[in-house]
């Protein structure tokens, strides 16, 4: 069995800036707040990115905690990032993406601190979303399909 798996998603623009996204049989509405021209019916794409990072770190935590002797009574990730909207609105030459993303782990456990520190270091090295954000990835437009 091959270890490389291809994941797929689609994003279909609705009215205004509302987008219906799908992956497998799941659907997520992405929108913008009213202050950015949306109808506020869902997270915006950059919030969804932060949520994806926190969710990925949480899943890695659940999977690997037992291997490090860490009992998770509760685990939460708080994620925030700084984004200069002038980049998106083409008002200046600043990049449109995040300049910095910060996160904090809130862990309820009675496990030894040494185990927790080793576990967290491992967790950070194994999160696919964190790795994708932290390291350049080949991003390429495959094709443009024009329908009449």
Coordinates of N, CA and C in Angstrom, one line a residue:
X1 N 0.8 -1.2 0.0 CA 0.0 0.0 0.0 C 0.9 1.3 0.0
X2 N 0.6 2.2 -0.9 CA 1.4 3.4 -1.0 C 1.1 4.3 0.3
X3 N 2.1 5.0 0.7 CA 2.0 5.8 1.9 C 1.6 7.2 1.5
X4 N 1.6 7.6 0.2 CA 1.2 8.9 -0.2 C -0.3 8.9 -0.5
X5 N -1.0 9.7 0.1 CA -2.5 9.8 -0.1 C -2.8 11.2 -0.6
X6 N -3.7 11.3 -1.6 CA -4.1 12.6 -2.2 C -5.4 12.9 -1.5
X7 N -5.5 14.1 -0.9 CA -6.7 14.6 -0.3 C -7.2 15.7 -1.3
X8 N -8.6 15.8 -1.3 CA -9.2 16.7 -2.3 C -10.3 17.5 -1.6
X9 N -10.5 18.7 -2.1 CA -11.6 19.6 -1.7 C -12.0 20.4 -2.8
X10 N -13.2 20.9 -2.8 CA -13.7 21.9 -3.8 C -14.2 23.1 -3.1
X11 N -14.2 24.2 -3.7 CA -14.7 25.5 -3.2 C -15.6 26.1 -4.3
X12 N -16.9 26.2 -4.0 CA -17.8 26.7 -5.0 C -18.4 28.1 -4.6
X13 N -18.1 29.1 -5.3 CA -18.5 30.5 -5.0 C -20.0 30.6 -5.1
X14 N -20.7 31.1 -4.1 CA -22.1 31.3 -4.0 C -22.4 32.8 -4.2
X15 N -23.5 33.3 -3.7 CA -23.7 34.8 -3.8 C -22.7 35.6 -3.0
X16 N -22.4 36.7 -3.5 CA -21.4 37.6 -2.8 C -20.1 36.9 -2.6
X17 N -19.5 36.8 -1.4 CA -18.2 36.2 -1.2 C -18.4 34.9 -0.4
X18 N -19.6 34.4 -0.3 CA -19.9 33.1 0.4 C -19.4 32.0 -0.5
X19 N -18.8 31.0 0.1 CA -18.2 29.9 -0.6 C -18.7 28.6 0.1
X20 N -19.2 27.6 -0.7 CA -19.5 26.3 -0.1 C -18.3 25.4 -0.4
X21 N -17.6 24.9 0.6 CA -16.5 24.0 0.4 C -16.9 22.6 0.7
X22 N -16.3 21.6 0.0 CA -16.6 20.2 0.2 C -15.4 19.4 0.2
X23 N -15.3 18.4 1.1 CA -14.3 17.4 1.1 C -15.0 16.1 1.5
X24 N -14.8 15.1 0.7 CA -15.5 13.8 0.9 C -17.0 14.1 0.9
X25 N -17.7 13.7 2.0 CA -19.2 14.0 2.1 C -19.5 15.1 3.1
X26 N -18.5 15.9 3.4 CA -18.6 17.0 4.3 C -18.7 18.4 3.6
X27 N -19.4 19.3 4.2 CA -19.5 20.6 3.6 C -19.3 21.7 4.7
X28 N -18.6 22.7 4.4 CA -18.3 23.8 5.3 C -18.5 25.1 4.5
X29 N -19.3 26.0 5.1 CA -19.5 27.3 4.5 C -18.4 28.3 5.0
X30 N -17.7 28.9 4.0 CA -16.7 29.9 4.3 C -17.3 31.3 3.8
X31 N -17.1 32.3 4.6 CA -17.7 33.6 4.2 C -16.8 34.7 4.8
X32 N -17.1 35.9 4.7 CA -16.4 37.0 5.3 C -17.3 37.7 6.3
X33 N -16.8 38.3 7.3 CA -17.6 39.2 8.2 C -18.2 40.3 7.4
X34 N -19.3 40.9 7.9 CA -19.9 42.0 7.2 C -18.9 43.2 7.0
X35 N -18.0 43.4 7.9 CA -17.0 44.4 7.8 C -16.1 44.2 6.6
X36 N -16.0 43.0 6.1 CA -15.1 42.7 4.9 C -16.0 42.3 3.7
X37 N -17.3 42.7 3.7 CA -18.1 42.5 2.5 C -18.9 41.2 2.4
X38 N -18.9 40.5 3.5 CA -19.6 39.2 3.5 C -20.9 39.3 4.2
X39 N -21.5 38.1 4.5 CA -22.7 38.0 5.2 C -22.6 37.3 6.5
X40 N -21.3 37.0 6.9 CA -21.0 36.5 8.2 C -21.7 35.1 8.5
X41 N -21.7 34.2 7.5 CA -22.4 32.9 7.7 C -21.4 31.8 8.0
X42 N -20.1 32.2 8.1 CA -19.1 31.2 8.4 C -17.8 31.8 8.6
X43 N -16.8 31.0 9.0 CA -15.4 31.5 9.2 C -14.9 32.1 7.9
X44 N -14.0 33.0 7.9 CA -13.4 33.4 6.6 C -12.2 32.4 6.4
X45 N -11.6 32.5 5.2 CA -10.5 31.5 4.9 C -9.3 31.6 5.8
X46 N -8.9 32.7 6.2 CA -7.8 32.8 7.1 C -8.1 32.4 8.5
X47 N -9.3 32.5 9.0 CA -9.7 31.9 10.2 C -9.8 30.4 10.1
X48 N -10.3 29.9 9.0 CA -10.3 28.5 8.8 C -8.9 27.9 8.8
X49 N -8.0 28.6 8.3 CA -6.6 28.1 8.3 C -6.1 28.0 9.7
X50 N -6.4 29.0 10.6 CA -6.0 29.0 12.0 C -6.7 27.8 12.7
X51 N -8.0 27.6 12.4 CA -8.7 26.5 13.0 C -8.2 25.2 12.6
X52 N -7.8 25.1 11.3 CA -7.2 23.8 10.8 C -5.9 23.5 11.5
X53 N -5.1 24.5 11.8 CA -3.8 24.3 12.5 C -4.1 23.8 13.9
X54 N -5.0 24.4 14.6 CA -5.4 24.0 16.0 C -6.0 22.6 16.0
X55 N -6.8 22.3 15.0 CA -7.5 21.0 15.0 C -6.4 19.9 14.7
X56 N -5.5 20.2 13.8 CA -4.5 19.2 13.4 C -3.6 19.0 14.6
X57 N -3.2 20.0 15.3 CA -2.4 19.8 16.5 C -3.1 19.0 17.6
X58 N -4.4 19.3 17.7 CA -5.2 18.5 18.7 C -5.3 17.0 18.3
X59 N -5.5 16.7 17.1 CA -5.6 15.3 16.6 C -4.2 14.6 16.8
X60 N -3.1 15.3 16.5 CA -1.8 14.7 16.7 C -1.6 14.5 18.2
X61 N -2.1 15.4 19.0 CA -1.9 15.3 20.5 C -2.7 14.0 21.0
X62 N -3.9 13.9 20.5 CA -4.7 12.7 20.9 C -4.0 11.4 20.5
X63 N -3.5 11.3 19.3 CA -2.9 10.1 18.8 C -1.6 9.7 19.5
X64 N -0.8 10.8 19.8 CA 0.6 10.5 20.3 C 0.7 10.6 21.8
X65 N -0.2 11.2 22.5 CA 0.0 11.4 23.9 C 0.3 10.1 24.7
X66 N -0.4 9.0 24.4 CA -0.1 7.8 25.1 C 1.3 7.3 25.0
X67 N 1.9 7.5 23.8 CA 3.3 7.0 23.5 C 4.3 7.8 24.4
X68 N 3.9 9.0 24.9 CA 4.8 9.8 25.7 C 4.4 9.7 27.2
X69 N 3.5 8.9 27.5 CA 3.0 8.8 28.9 C 2.3 10.0 29.4
X70 N 1.6 10.7 28.4 CA 0.9 11.9 28.8 C -0.6 11.6 28.7
X71 N -1.3 11.8 29.9 CA -2.7 11.6 29.9 C -3.4 13.0 29.7
X72 N -4.2 13.1 28.7 CA -4.9 14.3 28.4 C -6.3 14.3 29.0
X73 N -6.4 15.1 30.1 CA -7.8 15.3 30.6 C -8.5 16.3 29.8
X74 N -7.8 17.3 29.3 CA -8.4 18.3 28.4 C -7.2 18.9 27.6
X75 N -7.5 19.2 26.3 CA -6.5 19.8 25.4 C -7.2 20.8 24.5
X76 N -6.6 22.0 24.5 CA -7.2 23.1 23.7 C -6.0 23.9 23.1
X77 N -6.2 24.3 21.8 CA -5.2 25.2 21.2 C -5.8 26.5 20.9
X78 N -5.2 27.6 21.3 CA -5.6 28.9 21.0 C -4.6 29.4 19.9
X79 N -5.2 29.8 18.8 CA -4.4 30.2 17.6 C -4.7 31.6 17.2
X80 N -3.7 32.5 16.9 CA -4.0 33.8 16.4 C -2.9 34.2 15.4
X81 N -3.2 35.1 14.5 CA -2.2 35.5 13.5 C -2.4 36.9 13.1
X82 N -1.3 37.5 12.6 CA -1.3 38.9 12.2 C -1.3 39.0 10.7
X83 N -2.3 39.7 10.1 CA -2.4 39.8 8.7 C -2.7 41.3 8.3
X84 N -1.9 41.8 7.4 CA -2.0 43.2 7.0 C -3.0 43.2 5.8
X85 N -4.2 43.7 6.0 CA -5.2 43.7 5.0 C -4.9 44.6 3.8
X86 N -3.9 45.5 3.9 CA -3.4 46.3 2.8 C -2.9 45.4 1.7
X87 N -2.3 44.2 2.0 CA -1.8 43.3 1.0 C -3.0 42.7 0.2
X88 N -4.0 42.3 0.9 CA -5.2 41.7 0.2 C -5.9 42.8 -0.7
X89 N -6.1 44.0 -0.1 CA -6.8 45.0 -0.8 C -5.9 45.7 -1.8
X90 N -4.6 45.3 -2.0 CA -3.7 45.8 -3.0 C -3.4 47.3 -2.8
X91 N -3.4 47.7 -1.5 CA -3.1 49.1 -1.2 C -1.6 49.3 -0.9
X92 N -0.9 48.3 -0.7 CA 0.6 48.4 -0.5 C 1.3 47.1 -1.0
X93 N 2.6 47.1 -0.9 CA 3.3 45.9 -1.4 C 3.5 44.8 -0.3
X94 N 2.9 45.0 0.9 CA 3.0 44.0 1.9 C 2.4 42.7 1.4
X95 N 2.9 41.5 1.9 CA 2.3 40.3 1.5 C 0.9 40.1 2.0
X96 N 0.0 39.4 1.3 CA -1.4 39.3 1.7 C -1.6 38.3 2.8
X97 N -0.6 37.4 3.0 CA -0.8 36.3 4.0 C -0.3 36.7 5.4
X98 N -0.4 35.8 6.3 CA 0.0 36.0 7.7 C 1.5 36.3 7.8
X99 N 1.8 37.3 8.6 CA 3.2 37.7 8.9 C 3.7 36.8 10.0
X100 N 2.8 36.4 10.9 CA 3.1 35.6 12.1 C 1.9 34.9 12.6
X101 N 2.0 33.6 13.0 CA 1.0 32.9 13.6 C 1.5 32.4 14.9
X102 N 0.7 32.6 16.0 CA 1.1 32.2 17.3 C 0.0 31.2 17.9
X103 N 0.5 30.2 18.7 CA -0.5 29.3 19.3 C 0.0 29.0 20.7
X104 N -1.0 28.7 21.5 CA -0.8 28.2 22.9 C -1.5 26.9 23.1
X105 N -0.9 26.0 23.8 CA -1.5 24.8 24.2 C -2.0 24.9 25.6
X106 N -3.3 24.5 25.8 CA -3.8 24.5 27.2 C -4.1 23.0 27.5
X107 N -3.3 22.5 28.4 CA -3.3 21.0 28.7 C -3.7 20.8 30.1
X108 N -4.7 20.0 30.3 CA -5.1 19.6 31.7 C -4.6 18.2 31.8
X109 N -3.6 18.0 32.7 CA -2.9 16.7 32.9 C -2.2 16.7 34.2
X110 N -2.0 15.5 34.7 CA -1.2 15.3 35.9 C 0.1 14.6 35.5
X111 N 0.4 14.5 34.2 CA 1.6 13.9 33.8 C 2.9 14.7 34.1
X112 N 4.0 14.1 34.2 CA 5.3 14.9 34.5 C 5.6 15.9 33.4
X113 N 6.1 17.0 33.8 CA 6.4 18.1 32.9 C 7.4 17.6 31.8
X114 N 8.4 16.8 32.2 CA 9.4 16.3 31.2 C 8.7 15.5 30.1
X115 N 7.8 14.7 30.4 CA 7.0 13.9 29.4 C 6.2 14.9 28.5
X116 N 5.6 15.9 29.1 CA 4.8 16.9 28.4 C 5.7 17.6 27.4
X117 N 6.9 18.1 27.8 CA 7.8 18.8 27.0 C 8.3 18.0 25.8
X118 N 8.6 16.7 26.0 CA 9.0 15.9 24.9 C 7.9 15.6 24.0
X119 N 6.7 15.4 24.5 CA 5.5 15.2 23.7 C 5.1 16.4 22.9
X120 N 5.2 17.6 23.4 CA 4.9 18.8 22.7 C 5.9 19.0 21.5
X121 N 7.2 18.8 21.8 CA 8.2 18.9 20.8 C 7.9 17.9 19.6
X122 N 7.5 16.7 19.9 CA 7.2 15.7 18.9 C 5.9 16.1 18.2
X123 N 4.9 16.6 18.9 CA 3.6 17.0 18.3 C 3.9 18.1 17.3
X124 N 4.7 19.1 17.6 CA 5.0 20.2 16.7 C 5.7 19.7 15.4
X125 N 6.5 18.6 15.5 CA 7.2 18.1 14.4 C 6.3 17.2 13.5
X126 N 5.2 16.8 14.0 CA 4.3 15.8 13.2 C 3.0 16.4 12.7
X127 N 2.7 17.6 13.0 CA 1.4 18.2 12.5 C 1.5 18.5 11.0
X128 N 0.8 17.9 10.1 CA 0.9 18.2 8.7 C 0.5 19.6 8.4
X129 N -0.5 20.2 9.0 CA -0.9 21.6 8.7 C 0.2 22.5 9.2
X130 N 0.7 22.3 10.3 CA 1.8 23.2 10.8 C 3.0 23.1 9.9
X131 N 3.4 21.9 9.5 CA 4.5 21.7 8.5 C 4.2 22.4 7.2
X132 N 3.0 22.3 6.7 CA 2.6 23.0 5.4 C 2.7 24.5 5.5
X133 N 2.3 25.0 6.7 CA 2.4 26.5 6.9 C 3.9 26.9 7.0
X134 N 4.6 26.2 7.8 CA 6.0 26.6 8.2 C 7.0 26.4 7.0
X135 N 6.7 25.5 6.1 CA 7.7 25.2 5.0 C 7.1 25.5 3.7
X136 N 7.9 26.0 2.7 CA 7.4 26.2 1.4 C 6.8 24.9 0.8
X137 N 5.7 25.0 0.1 CA 5.1 23.9 -0.6 C 4.8 24.3 -2.0
X138 N 4.9 23.4 -2.9 CA 4.7 23.7 -4.3 C 3.2 23.9 -4.5
X139 N 2.8 25.1 -4.9 CA 1.4 25.5 -5.1 C 1.3 25.8 -6.6
X140 N 0.6 25.0 -7.3 CA 0.5 25.2 -8.8 C -0.9 25.1 -9.4
X141 N -1.2 26.1 -10.2 CA -2.5 26.0 -11.0 C -2.4 24.9 -12.0
X142 N -3.2 23.9 -11.9 CA -3.1 22.8 -12.8 C -3.8 23.1 -14.1
X143 N -5.0 23.7 -14.1 CA -5.7 24.0 -15.4 C -6.8 25.0 -15.2
X144 N -7.2 25.7 -16.2 CA -8.3 26.6 -16.2 C -9.3 26.0 -17.2
X145 N -10.5 25.7 -16.7 CA -11.6 25.1 -17.5 C -12.6 26.2 -17.7
X146 N -12.8 26.6 -19.0 CA -13.8 27.7 -19.3 C -15.0 27.0 -19.9
X147 N -16.1 27.2 -19.2 CA -17.4 26.6 -19.7 C -18.2 27.7 -20.3
X148 N -18.9 27.4 -21.4 CA -19.7 28.4 -22.2 C -21.0 28.5 -21.6

